[in-house]
PDB file of C-alpha atoms in Angstrom:
ATOM      1  CA  MET A   1       0.003   0.069   0.029  1.00  0.00           C
ATOM      2  CA  PHE A   2       2.874   2.395   0.909  1.00  0.00           C
ATOM      3  CA  ASN A   3       5.548   0.824  -1.263  1.00  0.00           C
ATOM      4  CA  GLY A   4       7.962   0.525   1.686  1.00  0.00           C
ATOM      5  CA  LYS A   5       9.934  -2.435   3.156  1.00  0.00           C
ATOM      6  CA  ILE A   6      10.687  -3.591   6.676  1.00  0.00           C
ATOM      7  CA  LEU A   7      14.225  -4.931   6.273  1.00  0.00           C
ATOM      8  CA  VAL A   8      13.970  -7.888   8.688  1.00  0.00           C
ATOM      9  CA  LYS A   9      17.607  -8.997   8.088  1.00  0.00           C
ATOM     10  CA  THR A  10      18.821  -5.825   9.690  1.00  0.00           C
ATOM     11  CA  ARG A  11      17.525  -6.759  13.054  1.00  0.00           C
ATOM     12  CA  THR A  12      19.997  -5.899  15.725  1.00  0.00           C
ATOM     13  CA  MET A  13      20.103  -5.357  19.415  1.00  0.00           C
ATOM     14  CA  VAL A  14      20.076  -1.672  20.408  1.00  0.00           C
ATOM     15  CA  PRO A  15      23.494  -1.072  22.151  1.00  0.00           C
ATOM     16  CA  GLY A  16      23.082  -0.378  25.848  1.00  0.00           C
ATOM     17  CA  SER A  17      19.574  -1.810  26.108  1.00  0.00           C
ATOM     18  CA  HIS A  18      20.225  -5.392  27.506  1.00  0.00           C
ATOM     19  CA  ARG A  19      19.251  -5.597  31.156  1.00  0.00           C
ATOM     20  CA  MET A  20      19.660  -8.817  33.389  1.00  0.00           C
ATOM     21  CA  GLU A  21      16.894  -8.984  35.906  1.00  0.00           C
ATOM     22  CA  SER A  22      16.155 -11.640  38.482  1.00  0.00           C
ATOM     23  CA  TYR A  23      14.512 -14.293  36.162  1.00  0.00           C
ATOM     24  CA  GLN A  24      14.473 -12.434  32.834  1.00  0.00           C
ATOM     25  CA  ASP A  25      16.753 -10.796  30.363  1.00  0.00           C
ATOM     26  CA  THR A  26      15.254  -7.741  28.432  1.00  0.00           C
ATOM     27  CA  TRP A  27      16.562  -5.905  25.479  1.00  0.00           C
ATOM     28  CA  GLN A  28      15.370  -3.776  22.586  1.00  0.00           C
ATOM     29  CA  ASP A  29      15.936  -4.660  18.879  1.00  0.00           C
ATOM     30  CA  SER A  30      15.813  -2.387  15.892  1.00  0.00           C
ATOM     31  CA  ILE A  31      14.874  -3.201  12.315  1.00  0.00           C
ATOM     32  CA  ASP A  32      15.548  -0.750   9.553  1.00  0.00           C
ATOM     33  CA  ILE A  33      12.733   0.672   7.324  1.00  0.00           C
ATOM     34  CA  ALA A  34      13.103   1.424   3.706  1.00  0.00           C
ATOM     35  CA  TYR A  35      10.474   4.120   2.785  1.00  0.00           C
ATOM     36  CA  ASP A  36      11.091   7.179   0.650  1.00  0.00           C
ATOM     37  CA  GLY A  37       8.272   9.173   2.047  1.00  0.00           C
ATOM     38  CA  GLU A  38       7.535  11.019   5.311  1.00  0.00           C
ATOM     39  CA  LEU A  39       6.857   8.647   8.245  1.00  0.00           C
ATOM     40  CA  THR A  40       3.439   9.974   9.097  1.00  0.00           C
ATOM     41  CA  SER A  41       1.411   8.408  12.062  1.00  0.00           C
ATOM     42  CA  GLU A  42      -0.639   6.616   9.377  1.00  0.00           C
ATOM     43  CA  VAL A  43       2.461   5.066   7.736  1.00  0.00           C
ATOM     44  CA  CYS A  44       3.913   4.140  11.087  1.00  0.00           C
ATOM     45  CA  THR A  45       0.603   2.424  12.089  1.00  0.00           C
ATOM     46  CA  ALA A  46       0.769   0.385   8.804  1.00  0.00           C
ATOM     47  CA  ILE A  47       4.391  -0.613   9.529  1.00  0.00           C
ATOM     48  CA  ILE A  48       3.454  -1.822  12.881  1.00  0.00           C
ATOM     49  CA  GLU A  49       0.359  -3.658  11.641  1.00  0.00           C
ATOM     50  CA  ALA A  50       2.311  -5.341   8.934  1.00  0.00           C
ATOM     51  CA  PHE A  51       5.080  -6.466  11.315  1.00  0.00           C
ATOM     52  CA  LYS A  52       2.505  -7.812  13.693  1.00  0.00           C
ATOM     53  CA  LYS A  53       1.034  -9.968  10.994  1.00  0.00           C
ATOM     54  CA  SER A  54       4.427 -11.248   9.603  1.00  0.00           C
ATOM     55  CA  ARG A  55       6.163 -14.527  10.599  1.00  0.00           C
ATOM     56  CA  PHE A  56       8.960 -12.476  11.913  1.00  0.00           C
ATOM     57  CA  MET A  57       7.105 -11.300  14.917  1.00  0.00           C
ATOM     58  CA  GLY A  58       8.522 -13.388  17.813  1.00  0.00           C
ATOM     59  CA  LYS A  59       5.785 -15.431  19.507  1.00  0.00           C
ATOM     60  CA  ALA A  60       5.909 -16.320  23.274  1.00  0.00           C
ATOM     61  CA  GLN A  61       7.044 -19.975  23.971  1.00  0.00           C
ATOM     62  CA  SER A  62       5.959 -22.340  26.592  1.00  0.00           C
ATOM     63  CA  GLY A  63       8.331 -22.491  29.677  1.00  0.00           C
ATOM     64  CA  TYR A  64       7.133 -26.019  30.578  1.00  0.00           C
ATOM     65  CA  GLY A  65      10.237 -28.031  31.050  1.00  0.00           C
ATOM     66  CA  ALA A  66      12.533 -25.403  29.697  1.00  0.00           C
ATOM     67  CA  LEU A  67      15.576 -23.715  31.344  1.00  0.00           C
ATOM     68  CA  ARG A  68      15.192 -20.666  28.936  1.00  0.00           C
ATOM     69  CA  TRP A  69      12.355 -19.514  26.847  1.00  0.00           C
ATOM     70  CA  SER A  70      11.331 -16.544  24.802  1.00  0.00           C
ATOM     71  CA  ASN A  71       8.569 -14.242  25.914  1.00  0.00           C
ATOM     72  CA  GLY A  72       7.993 -12.984  22.425  1.00  0.00           C
ATOM     73  CA  ASP A  73       8.338  -9.634  20.948  1.00  0.00           C
ATOM     74  CA  THR A  74       6.452  -6.441  21.851  1.00  0.00           C
ATOM     75  CA  ILE A  75       6.359  -3.453  19.474  1.00  0.00           C
ATOM     76  CA  ILE A  76       7.575  -0.285  21.084  1.00  0.00           C
ATOM     77  CA  GLY A  77       7.081   1.982  18.194  1.00  0.00           C
ATOM     78  CA  VAL A  78       8.797   3.583  15.118  1.00  0.00           C
ATOM     79  CA  ASP A  79      11.861   5.863  15.486  1.00  0.00           C
ATOM     80  CA  LYS A  80      11.108   8.329  12.744  1.00  0.00           C
ATOM     81  CA  VAL A  81      14.449  10.051  12.854  1.00  0.00           C
ATOM     82  CA  LYS A  82      16.435   6.854  12.439  1.00  0.00           C
ATOM     83  CA  ARG A  83      13.776   5.173  10.373  1.00  0.00           C
ATOM     84  CA  GLN A  84      13.618   2.034  12.402  1.00  0.00           C
ATOM     85  CA  LEU A  85      11.067  -0.194  14.013  1.00  0.00           C
ATOM     86  CA  ILE A  86      11.886  -0.648  17.703  1.00  0.00           C
ATOM     87  CA  LEU A  87      10.941  -4.024  19.436  1.00  0.00           C
ATOM     88  CA  GLY A  88      11.136  -5.116  22.988  1.00  0.00           C
ATOM     89  CA  SER A  89      12.376  -8.676  23.556  1.00  0.00           C
ATOM     90  CA  SER A  90      12.922 -10.811  26.626  1.00  0.00           C
ATOM     91  CA  MET A  91      13.929 -14.374  27.716  1.00  0.00           C
ATOM     92  CA  SER A  92      12.947 -15.991  30.906  1.00  0.00           C
ATOM     93  CA  LEU A  93      15.271 -18.139  32.918  1.00  0.00           C
ATOM     94  CA  CYS A  94      14.395 -20.975  35.197  1.00  0.00           C
ATOM     95  CA  ASP A  95      16.083 -21.059  38.689  1.00  0.00           C
TER      96      ASP A  95
END
């Protein structure tokens, strides 16, 4: 619809965002966006919805019998200046 791309191969951890908490590691990931136009709120909403529906959105896993498991991705928003989609990621740890 907007002729842009979410460049999923550019997904990287945001430097300085990793935190080790009691039973969970959390961090932020960024994914570059290729779009020539202005990132209006309508375009940002479309980017977020497209990523939610994609197979690249990390899903929560079951912790049953696991030592570590993913809690899935959460979408924090779009950084309009850097033209990046920002995600929140976390991994739970068994004691």
